[in-house]
Coordinates of N, CA and C in Angstrom, one line a residue:
X96 N 36.0 46.5 127.4 CA 36.7 45.4 128.1 C 38.1 45.7 128.9
X97 N 39.0 46.0 128.0 CA 40.3 46.4 128.6 C 40.6 47.8 128.2
X98 N 41.4 48.6 129.0 CA 41.6 49.9 128.7 C 42.3 50.1 127.3
X99 N 41.9 51.0 126.6 CA 42.4 51.2 125.2 C 43.8 51.3 125.0
X100 N 44.5 51.9 126.0 CA 46.1 52.0 126.1 C 46.8 50.6 125.9
X101 N 46.0 49.7 126.2 CA 46.7 48.4 125.9 C 46.8 47.9 124.6
X102 N 45.9 48.6 123.5 CA 46.0 48.4 122.2 C 47.4 48.8 121.6
X103 N 47.9 47.9 120.9 CA 49.2 48.2 120.3 C 50.3 47.0 119.9
X104 N 51.4 47.2 119.4 CA 52.3 46.2 119.0 C 53.3 45.9 120.2
X105 N 53.4 44.8 120.6 CA 54.3 44.2 121.5 C 55.4 43.3 121.2
X106 N 56.5 43.2 122.0 CA 57.4 42.3 121.8 C 57.4 41.4 123.0
X107 N 57.5 40.0 122.8 CA 57.5 39.0 123.9 C 59.0 39.2 124.4
X108 N 59.1 39.3 125.8 CA 60.4 39.5 126.2 C 61.0 38.2 126.8
X109 N 62.2 37.8 126.0 CA 62.7 36.5 126.3 C 63.3 36.4 127.6
X110 N 63.8 37.5 128.3 CA 64.4 37.4 129.6 C 63.2 37.2 130.7
X111 N 62.1 37.5 130.4 CA 60.9 37.2 131.4 C 59.8 36.4 130.9
X112 N 60.1 35.5 129.9 CA 59.1 34.6 129.4 C 59.7 33.1 129.4
X113 N 58.8 32.2 129.3 CA 59.2 30.8 129.4 C 58.3 30.1 128.3
X114 N 59.0 29.3 127.4 CA 58.2 28.5 126.6 C 58.7 27.0 127.0
X115 N 57.8 26.3 127.8 CA 58.3 25.1 128.4 C 57.5 24.0 127.9
X116 N 57.9 22.7 128.1 CA 57.3 21.4 128.0 C 57.6 20.4 129.1
X117 N 56.8 19.6 129.3 CA 56.8 18.4 130.2 C 56.3 17.2 129.4
X118 N 57.2 16.2 129.8 CA 57.0 14.7 129.1 C 57.1 13.8 130.2
X119 N 56.5 12.7 130.3 CA 56.7 11.6 131.2 C 57.8 10.8 130.7
X120 N 58.6 10.4 131.7 CA 59.9 9.6 131.4 C 59.7 8.3 132.1
X121 N 59.9 7.1 131.5 CA 59.9 5.9 132.1 C 58.6 5.6 132.9
X122 N 57.5 6.4 132.5 CA 56.2 6.0 133.1 C 56.3 6.3 134.6
X123 N 57.3 7.0 135.2 CA 57.3 7.2 136.6 C 57.6 8.7 137.0
X124 N 58.1 9.4 136.1 CA 58.5 10.8 136.6 C 58.2 11.7 135.2
X125 N 58.4 13.1 135.5 CA 58.2 14.1 134.5 C 59.5 14.7 134.2
X126 N 59.9 15.0 133.0 CA 61.0 15.8 132.7 C 60.4 17.1 132.2
X127 N 61.0 18.2 132.7 CA 60.6 19.5 132.2 C 61.7 20.1 131.4
X128 N 61.5 20.9 130.4 CA 62.5 21.7 129.7 C 61.9 23.0 129.2
X129 N 62.7 23.7 128.5 CA 62.3 24.9 127.9 C 63.1 25.0 126.5
X130 N 62.5 26.0 125.7 CA 63.0 26.1 124.3 C 63.1 27.8 124.3
X131 N 64.2 28.2 124.0 CA 64.4 29.7 124.0 C 63.7 30.3 122.8
X132 N 63.3 31.6 123.1 CA 62.6 32.3 122.1 C 63.7 33.0 121.2
X133 N 63.3 33.0 120.0 CA 64.3 33.7 119.0 C 63.7 35.1 118.7
X134 N 62.4 35.0 118.3 CA 61.6 36.3 118.1 C 60.2 36.1 118.4
X135 N 59.5 37.1 118.9 CA 58.0 37.1 119.0 C 57.4 38.4 119.1
X136 N 56.5 38.6 118.3 CA 55.7 40.0 118.4 C 54.2 39.7 118.4
X137 N 53.4 40.5 118.9 CA 52.0 40.5 119.1 C 51.4 41.8 118.9
X138 N 50.3 41.7 118.4 CA 49.4 42.9 118.2 C 48.1 42.7 119.1
X139 N 47.9 43.6 120.2 CA 46.9 43.3 121.1 C 45.8 44.5 120.7
X140 N 44.5 44.1 120.6 CA 43.4 45.1 120.3 C 42.5 44.9 121.6
X141 N 42.6 45.9 122.5 CA 41.8 45.7 123.7 C 40.3 45.9 123.4
X142 N 39.9 46.5 122.3 CA 38.5 46.7 122.2 C 38.0 45.4 121.4
X143 N 38.9 44.8 120.7 CA 38.3 43.9 119.8 C 39.4 42.7 119.7
X144 N 39.4 41.7 120.8 CA 40.5 40.7 120.8 C 40.6 39.9 119.6
X145 N 39.5 39.7 118.8 CA 39.6 38.9 117.5 C 40.5 39.5 116.5
X146 N 40.7 41.0 116.6 CA 41.7 41.7 115.8 C 43.2 41.5 116.2
X147 N 43.4 40.8 117.4 CA 44.9 40.5 117.7 C 45.4 39.5 117.2
X148 N 46.8 39.4 117.1 CA 47.5 38.3 116.5 C 49.0 38.2 117.2
X149 N 49.6 36.9 117.0 CA 50.9 36.8 117.6 C 51.6 35.8 116.6
X150 N 53.0 36.0 116.7 CA 53.8 35.0 116.0 C 55.0 34.8 116.7
X151 N 55.4 33.5 117.0 CA 56.7 33.2 117.8 C 57.4 32.3 117.1
X152 N 58.9 32.4 117.2 CA 59.8 31.5 116.8 C 60.6 31.0 117.8
X153 N 60.8 29.9 118.0 CA 61.6 29.1 119.1 C 62.9 28.6 118.5
X154 N 63.9 28.6 119.1 CA 65.4 28.1 118.7 C 65.5 26.7 119.3
X155 N 65.3 25.7 118.4 CA 65.6 24.4 118.7 C 66.9 23.9 119.4
X156 N 67.8 24.6 118.9 CA 69.1 24.4 119.2 C 69.5 24.6 120.7
X157 N 68.8 25.5 121.1 CA 68.9 26.0 122.6 C 68.0 25.1 123.5
X158 N 67.5 24.1 123.1 CA 66.6 23.2 124.2 C 67.4 23.1 125.4
X159 N 66.8 23.1 126.6 CA 67.3 22.8 127.7 C 66.4 22.2 128.7
X160 N 66.9 20.9 129.2 CA 66.2 20.1 130.2 C 67.0 20.0 131.4
X161 N 68.2 20.6 131.5 CA 69.0 20.6 132.7 C 70.1 19.3 132.6
X162 N 70.0 18.7 131.4 CA 70.9 17.5 131.3 C 71.4 17.6 129.9
X163 N 72.7 17.9 129.7 CA 73.2 18.2 128.3 C 73.2 16.9 127.4
X164 N 73.3 15.8 128.0 CA 73.3 14.6 127.1 C 71.9 14.4 126.6
X165 N 70.8 14.5 127.4 CA 69.5 14.4 126.9 C 69.2 15.6 125.9
X166 N 69.6 17.0 126.3 CA 69.5 17.9 125.4 C 70.1 17.7 124.0
X167 N 71.2 17.1 123.9 CA 71.8 16.9 122.8 C 71.0 15.7 121.8
X168 N 70.4 14.7 122.7 CA 69.7 13.8 122.0 C 68.4 14.3 121.4
X169 N 67.9 15.3 122.2 CA 66.5 15.8 121.8 C 66.8 16.6 120.4
X170 N 68.0 17.2 120.2 CA 68.3 18.0 118.9 C 68.4 17.1 117.7
X171 N 68.6 15.8 117.9 CA 69.0 14.8 116.9 C 67.5 14.5 116.0
X172 N 67.9 13.8 115.0 CA 66.6 13.4 114.1 C 65.8 12.4 114.8
X173 N 66.2 11.7 116.0 CA 65.3 10.9 116.9 C 64.0 11.8 117.5
X174 N 64.3 13.2 117.7 CA 63.4 14.1 118.3 C 63.0 15.1 117.3
X175 N 63.8 16.3 117.4 CA 63.3 17.6 117.1 C 64.1 18.0 115.7
X176 N 65.2 17.2 115.4 CA 65.9 17.3 114.2 C 66.4 18.8 114.0
X177 N 67.1 19.4 115.0 CA 67.5 20.8 114.9 C 68.2 21.1 113.7
X178 N 69.1 20.2 113.2 CA 69.8 20.5 111.9 C 68.8 20.8 110.8
X179 N 67.9 20.2 110.6 CA 66.9 20.2 109.4 C 65.7 21.1 109.7
X180 N 65.5 21.3 111.0 CA 64.2 22.0 111.5 C 64.6 22.8 112.6
X181 N 65.4 24.0 112.4 CA 66.1 24.7 113.6 C 65.0 25.5 114.4
X182 N 63.8 25.5 113.8 CA 62.9 26.5 114.6 C 61.5 25.7 114.8
X183 N 60.9 26.1 115.8 CA 59.4 25.7 116.1 C 58.8 27.1 116.1
X184 N 57.7 27.2 115.3 CA 56.8 28.3 115.0 C 55.5 28.3 115.4
X185 N 54.9 29.4 115.8 CA 53.4 29.4 116.1 C 52.9 30.8 115.5
X186 N 52.0 30.7 114.7 CA 51.4 32.0 114.0 C 49.8 31.8 114.2
X187 N 49.4 32.8 115.0 CA 47.8 32.6 115.3 C 47.2 33.1 114.1
X188 N 45.9 32.5 114.1 CA 44.8 32.7 113.0 C 43.6 33.2 113.6
X189 N 43.4 33.2 115.1 CA 42.2 33.8 115.7 C 42.6 33.7 117.0
X190 N 41.9 35.0 117.6 CA 41.9 35.2 119.1 C 40.6 35.4 119.7
X191 N 40.2 34.7 120.7 CA 38.8 34.8 121.2 C 38.9 35.1 122.8
X192 N 38.1 36.0 123.2 CA 38.0 36.3 124.6 C 37.0 35.3 125.0
X193 N 37.2 34.6 126.1 CA 36.3 33.6 126.6 C 35.8 33.9 127.9
X194 N 36.2 34.9 128.5 CA 35.5 35.3 129.8 C 36.6 35.9 130.6
X195 N 36.1 36.9 131.5 CA 37.1 37.6 132.4 C 38.4 37.9 131.8
X196 N 39.4 37.2 132.4 CA 40.7 37.3 131.7 C 41.1 36.2 131.1
X197 N 40.2 35.4 130.4 CA 40.6 34.1 129.7 C 40.5 34.3 128.1
X198 N 41.5 33.7 127.6 CA 41.5 34.0 126.0 C 41.9 32.5 125.5
X199 N 41.4 32.3 124.2 CA 41.8 31.2 123.3 C 42.5 31.7 122.1
X200 N 43.8 31.4 121.9 CA 44.5 31.8 120.6 C 44.7 30.5 119.8
X201 N 44.0 30.5 118.7 CA 44.2 29.5 117.6 C 45.0 29.8 116.7
X202 N 45.9 28.9 116.2 CA 46.8 29.1 115.1 C 47.6 27.9 114.8
X203 N 48.7 28.0 113.9 CA 49.4 26.9 113.3 C 50.7 26.8 114.1
X204 N 51.0 25.6 114.7 CA 52.1 25.1 115.3 C 52.9 24.4 114.3
X205 N 54.2 24.7 114.2 CA 55.1 23.9 113.3 C 56.2 23.3 114.1
X206 N 56.2 21.9 114.0 CA 57.5 21.4 114.7 C 57.9 20.3 113.7
X207 N 59.2 20.2 113.4 CA 59.9 19.2 112.5 C 59.2 19.5 111.2
X208 N 58.8 20.5 110.6 CA 58.2 20.7 109.4 C 56.8 20.3 109.3
X209 N 56.2 19.8 110.4 CA 54.7 19.4 110.4 C 54.0 20.5 111.0
X210 N 52.8 21.1 110.3 CA 52.0 22.2 110.8 C 50.7 21.7 111.1
X211 N 50.2 22.0 112.5 CA 48.9 21.5 112.9 C 48.3 22.7 113.4
X212 N 47.0 22.9 113.4 CA 46.3 23.8 114.2 C 46.0 23.5 115.5
X213 N 46.2 24.3 116.4 CA 46.0 24.1 117.8 C 45.3 25.4 118.5
X214 N 44.6 25.1 119.6 CA 44.1 26.2 120.4 C 44.7 26.4 121.7
X215 N 45.2 27.5 122.0 CA 46.0 27.5 123.3 C 45.0 28.3 124.3
X216 N 44.7 28.0 125.5 CA 43.9 28.7 126.4 C 45.1 29.5 127.1
X217 N 44.7 30.8 127.3 CA 45.8 31.8 127.9 C 45.0 32.5 129.0
X218 N 45.6 32.9 130.2 CA 44.9 33.7 131.0 C 45.8 35.0 131.0
X219 N 45.0 36.2 130.9 CA 45.8 37.5 131.2 C 46.1 37.6 132.6
X220 N 47.3 37.8 133.0 CA 47.7 37.8 134.4 C 48.1 39.2 134.8
X221 N 48.1 40.3 134.0 CA 48.3 41.6 134.5 C 48.8 42.6 133.5
X222 N 49.0 43.9 134.0 CA 49.5 44.9 133.3 C 50.3 45.8 134.3
X223 N 51.4 46.2 133.8 CA 52.3 47.0 134.7 C 53.1 48.1 133.8
X224 N 53.4 49.1 134.4 CA 54.5 50.0 133.9 C 55.7 49.8 134.6
X225 N 56.7 49.3 133.8 CA 58.0 49.0 134.5 C 58.8 50.2 134.8
X226 N 60.0 50.0 135.3 CA 61.0 50.9 135.9 C 61.4 52.0 134.8
X227 N 61.4 51.4 133.6 CA 61.7 52.3 132.4 C 60.6 53.0 131.9
X228 N 59.4 52.9 132.3 CA 58.2 53.6 132.1 C 57.5 52.8 130.9
X229 N 58.0 51.5 130.6 CA 57.3 50.8 129.5 C 56.2 49.9 130.1
X230 N 55.1 49.9 129.1 CA 54.0 49.1 129.5 C 54.2 47.5 129.3
X231 N 53.9 46.8 130.1 CA 54.0 45.2 130.0 C 52.8 44.5 130.3
X232 N 52.6 43.5 129.6 CA 51.3 42.6 129.8 C 51.8 41.3 130.0
X233 N 51.0 40.6 130.8 CA 51.5 39.0 131.1 C 50.3 38.2 130.6
X234 N 50.7 36.9 130.2 CA 49.7 36.0 129.9 C 50.4 34.7 130.4
X235 N 49.6 33.6 130.7 CA 50.0 32.2 131.0 C 49.1 31.3 130.6
X236 N 49.6 30.0 130.4 CA 48.7 29.0 129.7 C 49.4 27.7 129.6
X237 N 48.7 26.7 129.1 CA 49.3 25.5 128.7 C 48.2 24.8 128.1
X238 N 48.8 23.7 127.4 CA 48.1 22.6 126.6 C 48.8 21.3 126.4
X239 N 48.2 20.3 126.0 CA 48.9 19.1 125.6 C 48.7 18.6 124.1
X240 N 49.7 18.4 123.6 CA 49.9 17.8 122.3 C 50.4 16.4 122.2
X241 N 50.2 15.7 121.2 CA 50.7 14.4 120.9 C 52.0 14.7 120.0
X242 N 53.1 14.3 120.6 CA 54.3 14.5 119.9 C 54.4 13.7 118.5
X243 N 53.7 12.5 118.4 CA 53.7 11.7 117.0 C 52.9 12.6 116.1
X244 N 52.0 13.5 116.4 CA 51.4 14.2 115.3 C 52.3 15.1 114.6
X245 N 53.5 15.3 115.2 CA 54.6 16.3 114.5 C 55.8 15.3 114.1
X246 N 55.6 14.2 114.0 CA 56.8 13.3 113.4 C 57.8 13.1 114.5
X247 N 57.4 13.2 115.7 CA 58.4 12.9 116.9 C 57.9 11.7 117.4
X248 N 58.6 10.6 116.9 CA 58.0 9.2 117.4 C 58.9 8.2 118.1
X249 N 60.3 8.8 118.2 CA 61.3 8.0 118.9 C 60.8 7.3 120.2
X250 N 61.0 6.2 120.5 CA 60.7 5.6 121.9 C 61.6 4.3 122.1
X251 N 61.3 3.9 123.3 CA 61.9 2.5 123.7 C 61.0 1.9 124.7
X252 N 60.8 0.5 124.4 CA 60.0 -0.3 125.3 C 60.6 -0.5 126.7
X253 N 60.0 -0.6 127.8 CA 60.4 -0.9 129.0 C 60.3 -2.3 129.3
X254 N 61.1 -2.9 130.0 CA 61.0 -4.4 130.6 C 59.9 -4.5 131.3
X255 N 59.5 -3.5 132.2 CA 58.2 -3.7 133.0 C 56.9 -3.2 132.4
X256 N 57.1 -3.0 131.0 CA 55.9 -2.6 130.3 C 55.8 -1.1 130.1
X257 N 55.1 -0.7 129.2 CA 55.1 0.6 128.7 C 56.3 1.1 127.9
X258 N 56.5 2.3 127.9 CA 57.5 3.1 127.1 C 58.3 4.1 127.7
X259 N 59.3 4.3 127.2 CA 60.3 5.2 128.0 C 59.8 6.7 128.0
X260 N 59.2 7.3 126.9 CA 58.8 8.7 126.8 C 57.2 8.5 126.4
X261 N 56.4 9.5 127.2 CA 55.1 9.6 126.8 C 54.8 10.2 125.4
X262 N 53.8 9.8 124.8 CA 53.4 10.5 123.5 C 52.7 11.9 123.9
X263 N 52.2 12.1 124.9 CA 51.7 13.3 125.3 C 52.7 14.2 125.9
X264 N 52.7 15.4 125.4 CA 53.6 16.4 125.8 C 52.8 17.6 126.3
X265 N 52.9 18.2 127.4 CA 52.3 19.4 128.0 C 53.2 20.6 127.6
X266 N 52.6 21.5 127.1 CA 53.3 22.9 126.5 C 52.9 23.9 127.6
X267 N 53.7 24.6 128.1 CA 53.6 25.6 129.3 C 54.0 27.0 128.7
X268 N 53.2 28.0 128.9 CA 53.6 29.3 128.5 C 53.4 30.3 129.6
X269 N 54.6 30.9 129.9 CA 54.6 32.2 130.8 C 55.2 33.4 130.1
X270 N 54.3 34.4 129.8 CA 54.7 35.3 128.8 C 54.6 36.7 129.4
X271 N 55.7 37.5 129.2 CA 55.9 38.9 129.6 C 56.1 39.6 128.2
X272 N 55.3 40.5 127.8 CA 55.5 41.4 126.7 C 55.5 42.9 126.9
X273 N 56.3 43.5 126.2 CA 56.4 45.1 126.3 C 56.0 45.7 125.2
X274 N 55.2 46.7 125.2 CA 54.7 47.7 124.1 C 55.8 48.3 123.4
X275 N 55.7 48.1 122.2 CA 56.8 48.9 121.3 C 56.2 49.8 120.4
X276 N 54.8 49.8 120.3 CA 54.2 51.0 119.5 C 52.8 50.9 119.9

């Protein structure tokens, strides 16, 4: 399926990757943000994708929506509770090749101490040897979760009907990983 030289251990590059989210605000617009990567490793098996696995740890204190006041509120107990739950983690339990460059990565997503199984569709976006001679691979994808499933339930009713913040949050992944072994 893929060249055997792709098989190996990779580190997800925080300088060239993005773990983002999008939530609707006031029922009229979308707010985008990102949460920085603390650590992430993956093992890719080119001949048997089901033997591949990944673990990602995100730093809740570093959440960034471009608005310091909103970011501060997102760190509180109303939302992500960074003091008591400083990390968001994802640990894969299964990887499935679904066609051409498409994969599904199933695993346990933990937010605010609540763990749920999710399946993330990812597209393999390419392979390159960078200027330092290091092999890189890219993946991108996204999915939608319900934030209330993770205990993130703060909201406010609007005078015109509806609520301030959507329950549905879209997660966005743009990943660049370099081979370490």
